[in-house]
PDB file of C-alpha atoms in Angstrom:
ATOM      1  CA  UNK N   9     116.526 132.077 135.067  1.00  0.00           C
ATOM      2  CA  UNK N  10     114.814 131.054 131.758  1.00  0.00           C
ATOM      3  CA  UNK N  11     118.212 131.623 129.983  1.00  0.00           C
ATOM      4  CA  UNK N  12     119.774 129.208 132.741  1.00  0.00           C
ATOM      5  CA  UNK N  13     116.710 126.680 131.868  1.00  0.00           C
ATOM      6  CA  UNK N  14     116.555 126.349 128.308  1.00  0.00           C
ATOM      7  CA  UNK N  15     120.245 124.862 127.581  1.00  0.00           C
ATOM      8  CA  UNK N  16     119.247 122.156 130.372  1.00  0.00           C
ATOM      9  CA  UNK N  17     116.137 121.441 128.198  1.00  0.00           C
ATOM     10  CA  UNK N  18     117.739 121.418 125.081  1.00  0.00           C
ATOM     11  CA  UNK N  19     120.126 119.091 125.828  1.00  0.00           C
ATOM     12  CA  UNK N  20     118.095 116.808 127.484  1.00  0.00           C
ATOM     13  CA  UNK N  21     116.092 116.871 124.697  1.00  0.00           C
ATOM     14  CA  UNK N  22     119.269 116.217 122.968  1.00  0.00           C
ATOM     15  CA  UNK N  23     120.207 113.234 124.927  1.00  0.00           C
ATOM     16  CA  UNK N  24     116.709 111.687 124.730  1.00  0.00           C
ATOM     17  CA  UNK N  25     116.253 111.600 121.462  1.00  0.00           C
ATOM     18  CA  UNK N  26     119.755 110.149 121.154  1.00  0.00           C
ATOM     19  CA  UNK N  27     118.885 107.326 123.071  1.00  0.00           C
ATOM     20  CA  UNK N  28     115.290 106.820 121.468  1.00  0.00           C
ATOM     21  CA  UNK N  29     117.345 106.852 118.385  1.00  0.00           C
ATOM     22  CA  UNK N  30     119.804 103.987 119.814  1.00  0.00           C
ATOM     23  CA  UNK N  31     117.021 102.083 121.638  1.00  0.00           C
ATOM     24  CA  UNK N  32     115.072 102.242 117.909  1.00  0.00           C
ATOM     25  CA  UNK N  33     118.647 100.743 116.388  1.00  0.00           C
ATOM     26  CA  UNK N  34     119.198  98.205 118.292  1.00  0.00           C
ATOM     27  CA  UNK N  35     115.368  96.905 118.384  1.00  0.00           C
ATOM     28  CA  UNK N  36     115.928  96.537 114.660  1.00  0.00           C
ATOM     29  CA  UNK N  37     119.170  94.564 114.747  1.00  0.00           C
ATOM     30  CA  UNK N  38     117.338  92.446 117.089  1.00  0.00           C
ATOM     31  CA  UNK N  39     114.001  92.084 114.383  1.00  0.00           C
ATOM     32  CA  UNK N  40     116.585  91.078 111.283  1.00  0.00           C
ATOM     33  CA  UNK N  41     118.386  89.237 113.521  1.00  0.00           C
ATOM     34  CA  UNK N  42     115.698  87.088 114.393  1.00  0.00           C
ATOM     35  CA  UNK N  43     114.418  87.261 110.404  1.00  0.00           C
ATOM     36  CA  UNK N  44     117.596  86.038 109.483  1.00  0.00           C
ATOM     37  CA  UNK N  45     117.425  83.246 112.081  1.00  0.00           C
ATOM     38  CA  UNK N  46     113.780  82.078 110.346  1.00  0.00           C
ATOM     39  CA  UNK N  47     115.238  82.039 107.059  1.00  0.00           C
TER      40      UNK N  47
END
């Protein structure tokens, strides 16, 4: 059962951090682009 569990986890894990990672990206594209815009 815990063998079964932990791949789940881990790749969920996987997957979140992935899209934190994307969601962190494109926040910044959005900041400069909005810098950029100002300047």
């Amino acid at each position: 059962m815990i063998f079964n569990f932990l791949p789940k986890k881990r790749y969920n894990y996987i997957y979140l951090m992935m899209f934190a990672i994307g969601k962190h990206i494109i926040f910044w594209d959005l900041v400069d682009f909005k810098s950029e815009d100002k300047m």
